[in-house]
Amino acid sequence: MRSEALLRFDREHLWHPYASMTQPITAWPVREAEGVHLILEDGRRLIDGMASWWSVIHGYRHPRLVAALQAQAARLSHVMFGGLTHEPAVALGRRLVGLTPEPLQHVFFADSGSVAVEVAIKMALQYRIARGETGRSRLLALRCGYHGDTFAAMSVCDPEGGMHHLFAGILPRQVFAPAPACRPGSGEAEPDLQAFRERIERHADELAAVILEPIVQGAGGMRFYCPEFLAGVRALCDEYGLLLIADEIATGFGRTGTLFACEQAGISPDILCVGKALTGGMLTLAATLCTREVAETIGRGEPGLFMHGPTFMANPLACRVACESIDLLLEQPWQARIRDIEQGLRSGLAPCREIDGVRDVRVLGAIGVVELDRPVDMSVVPARFVERGVWVRPFRNLVYVMPPYVIDEESLAVLCRAIREVVAEI
Ligand SMILES: *Cc1c(COP(=O)(O)O)cnc(C)c1O
């Protein structure tokens, strides 16, 4: 009864992500969550394959994160960051500066990933303005990329898969290079780099920066590419005086097997965005880091200030929980954990290759992807996963998982079996 009333109001009044209010799809009511399980209103337990979109790395309701949140709430939930500061922000800033490559020394705290991307783009543009290079205002991005849903972020998303057509004439027109075709391990980055260099040369005097997702292109297509390409892009940015913005909002905090995906190419970006797993999925928080050179150049220009300041900037609850989440991650043998999940996904998903309609199966770190040759019917497929006791939400032609790192071997096997069975049915 209770859940029926809840669902009725939800269906009639609440927007869901990328959803229609007139033709709403089924939403399952979650009562609570614990560890790797979502618990529905009717008591059913689902193994969560999505980690709530990359974020819940330690599982739900982790006692240390809950305790950190409660202790901070009892002391200081929020205070404006204009003219005031606090220990949770400083503690998190210290950790981020310490964990990221040495050149990244300055931290801007934002309230979501998209805003962190807006901030990164604004930093690059203010950097150009400060240098008197006002003509250099475009960004070079990759096809199949995803960087968020706000306007500047949308403008650097894949121009076909993204919302460019819908907002044609409104979005800034950026420059796009082909999505790299080199697979991790292949090392064959030269043709991709050639195409990338060609775009830079054609637009050198109007480009402010390059923006990309290092190694894993997430919501734009769940594609993996070789570190050699990323290293080559860094070298090209240096050669042509372009800033490199690395969007690690999905890849940060261990997901690909290294703490940050940039480490796989041994490079450091000029600007770095983190979000999603930053708080272990407890609260919304993101951050944009930049080099001393970027910060000092902005400081030398007009008006000498960086022109951004969200109301909930550096929220103490989110900062405190983020510190706890990072400590929790680093205190455990997380690399081994990710390797185990990678192994489990590899063996569990490999049989999908034999299924009709499967175009590709790929695994990197704690990410598993089954690419089909046709779009998944979202009106039936999520229900088939729920029937099997797992939560997997495909998009387009991609059935993919990135489970919480705490997932045990047996649950991972259940997750992979469900994917094999559902993929075989569709
Ligand atoms: C999710 C995501 C974003 C946007 O983050 P939100 O918190 O959803 O605004 C940006 N970039 C990448 C790579 C992402 O995966």
mmCIF file of N, CA, C and O in Angstrom, residues 141-148 153 156-159 161-162 176 179 212-213 217-221 223:
data_model
loop_
_atom_site.group_PDB
_atom_site.id
_atom_site.type_symbol
_atom_site.label_atom_id
_atom_site.label_comp_id
_atom_site.label_asym_id
_atom_site.label_seq_id
_atom_site.Cartn_x
_atom_site.Cartn_y
_atom_site.Cartn_z
ATOM 1 N N ALA A 141 37.888 18.406 -27.621
ATOM 2 C CA ALA A 141 37.403 17.256 -26.838
ATOM 3 C C ALA A 141 37.379 16.025 -27.728
ATOM 4 O O ALA A 141 37.602 16.110 -28.943
ATOM 5 N N LEU A 142 37.109 14.882 -27.120
ATOM 6 C CA LEU A 142 37.058 13.627 -27.864
ATOM 7 C C LEU A 142 35.618 13.255 -28.184
ATOM 8 O O LEU A 142 34.722 13.464 -27.356
ATOM 9 N N ARG A 143 35.412 12.666 -29.317
ATOM 10 C CA ARG A 143 34.111 12.055 -29.577
ATOM 11 C C ARG A 143 33.891 10.928 -28.572
ATOM 12 O O ARG A 143 34.846 10.354 -28.066
ATOM 13 N N CYS A 144 32.628 10.634 -28.312
ATOM 14 C CA CYS A 144 32.249 9.600 -27.327
ATOM 15 C C CYS A 144 32.575 10.009 -25.893
ATOM 16 O O CYS A 144 32.572 9.171 -24.992
ATOM 17 N N GLY A 145 32.868 11.297 -25.674
ATOM 18 C CA GLY A 145 33.155 11.750 -24.319
ATOM 19 C C GLY A 145 31.870 12.120 -23.586
ATOM 20 O O GLY A 145 30.827 12.361 -24.200
ATOM 21 N N TYR A 146 31.955 12.156 -22.267
ATOM 22 C CA TYR A 146 30.853 12.658 -21.441
ATOM 23 C C TYR A 146 31.448 13.482 -20.300
ATOM 24 O O TYR A 146 32.350 13.021 -19.608
ATOM 25 N N HIS A 147 30.933 14.699 -20.107
ATOM 26 C CA HIS A 147 31.483 15.567 -19.067
ATOM 27 C C HIS A 147 30.418 16.228 -18.214
ATOM 28 O O HIS A 147 30.728 17.130 -17.431
ATOM 29 N N GLY A 148 29.150 15.838 -18.367
ATOM 30 C CA GLY A 148 28.119 16.414 -17.514
ATOM 31 C C GLY A 148 27.014 17.070 -18.314
ATOM 32 O O GLY A 148 27.049 17.120 -19.547
ATOM 33 N N ALA A 153 29.635 22.003 -19.995
ATOM 34 C CA ALA A 153 29.935 20.569 -19.950
ATOM 35 C C ALA A 153 29.273 19.850 -21.128
ATOM 36 O O ALA A 153 29.912 19.031 -21.804
ATOM 37 N N VAL A 156 31.092 19.918 -24.547
ATOM 38 C CA VAL A 156 32.253 19.065 -24.795
ATOM 39 C C VAL A 156 31.902 17.570 -24.753
ATOM 40 O O VAL A 156 32.774 16.716 -24.857
ATOM 41 N N CYS A 157 30.624 17.254 -24.576
ATOM 42 C CA CYS A 157 30.164 15.866 -24.700
ATOM 43 C C CYS A 157 30.119 15.481 -26.186
ATOM 44 O O CYS A 157 30.104 16.356 -27.053
ATOM 45 N N ASP A 158 30.047 14.186 -26.445
ATOM 46 C CA ASP A 158 29.989 13.723 -27.833
ATOM 47 C C ASP A 158 28.895 14.472 -28.604
ATOM 48 O O ASP A 158 27.744 14.523 -28.164
ATOM 49 N N PRO A 159 29.252 15.037 -29.758
ATOM 50 C CA PRO A 159 28.271 15.864 -30.475
ATOM 51 C C PRO A 159 27.090 15.065 -31.033
ATOM 52 O O PRO A 159 26.033 15.654 -31.269
ATOM 53 N N GLY A 161 26.024 11.678 -29.651
ATOM 54 C CA GLY A 161 25.345 11.048 -28.518
ATOM 55 C C GLY A 161 24.838 12.076 -27.511
ATOM 56 O O GLY A 161 23.925 11.789 -26.736
ATOM 57 N N GLY A 162 25.419 13.263 -27.503
ATOM 58 C CA GLY A 162 25.063 14.282 -26.521
ATOM 59 C C GLY A 162 23.851 15.103 -26.961
ATOM 60 O O GLY A 162 23.032 14.646 -27.749
ATOM 61 N N PHE A 176 36.232 18.717 -32.093
ATOM 62 C CA PHE A 176 36.253 17.307 -31.675
ATOM 63 C C PHE A 176 37.251 16.485 -32.472
ATOM 64 O O PHE A 176 37.343 16.628 -33.687
ATOM 65 N N ALA A 179 37.290 9.561 -31.302
ATOM 66 C CA ALA A 179 37.540 8.783 -30.085
ATOM 67 C C ALA A 179 38.701 7.837 -30.378
ATOM 68 O O ALA A 179 38.727 7.206 -31.427
ATOM 69 N N LEU A 212 39.447 15.842 -21.649
ATOM 70 C CA LEU A 212 39.161 14.426 -21.921
ATOM 71 C C LEU A 212 38.988 13.646 -20.622
ATOM 72 O O LEU A 212 39.379 14.101 -19.551
ATOM 73 N N GLU A 213 38.390 12.463 -20.754
ATOM 74 C CA GLU A 213 38.348 11.502 -19.663
ATOM 75 C C GLU A 213 39.539 10.574 -19.866
ATOM 76 O O GLU A 213 39.634 9.931 -20.912
ATOM 77 N N GLN A 217 36.351 6.281 -21.266
ATOM 78 C CA GLN A 217 35.258 7.179 -21.620
ATOM 79 C C GLN A 217 33.993 6.536 -21.082
ATOM 80 O O GLN A 217 33.606 5.458 -21.522
ATOM 81 N N GLY A 218 33.373 7.193 -20.098
ATOM 82 C CA GLY A 218 32.275 6.576 -19.368
ATOM 83 C C GLY A 218 30.939 6.676 -20.069
ATOM 84 O O GLY A 218 30.672 5.982 -21.054
ATOM 85 N N ALA A 219 30.088 7.586 -19.581
ATOM 86 C CA ALA A 219 28.701 7.650 -20.030
ATOM 87 C C ALA A 219 28.546 7.949 -21.525
ATOM 88 O O ALA A 219 27.448 7.839 -22.060
ATOM 89 N N GLY A 220 29.636 8.291 -22.213
ATOM 90 C CA GLY A 220 29.543 8.521 -23.654
ATOM 91 C C GLY A 220 29.718 7.258 -24.474
ATOM 92 O O GLY A 220 29.651 7.303 -25.697
ATOM 93 N N GLY A 221 29.952 6.122 -23.822
ATOM 94 C CA GLY A 221 30.103 4.885 -24.599
ATOM 95 C C GLY A 221 30.875 3.766 -23.917
ATOM 96 O O GLY A 221 31.064 2.699 -24.499
ATOM 97 N N ARG A 223 34.029 3.276 -23.290
ATOM 98 C CA ARG A 223 35.164 2.844 -24.107
ATOM 99 C C ARG A 223 36.463 2.965 -23.306
ATOM 100 O O ARG A 223 36.608 3.868 -22.485
#
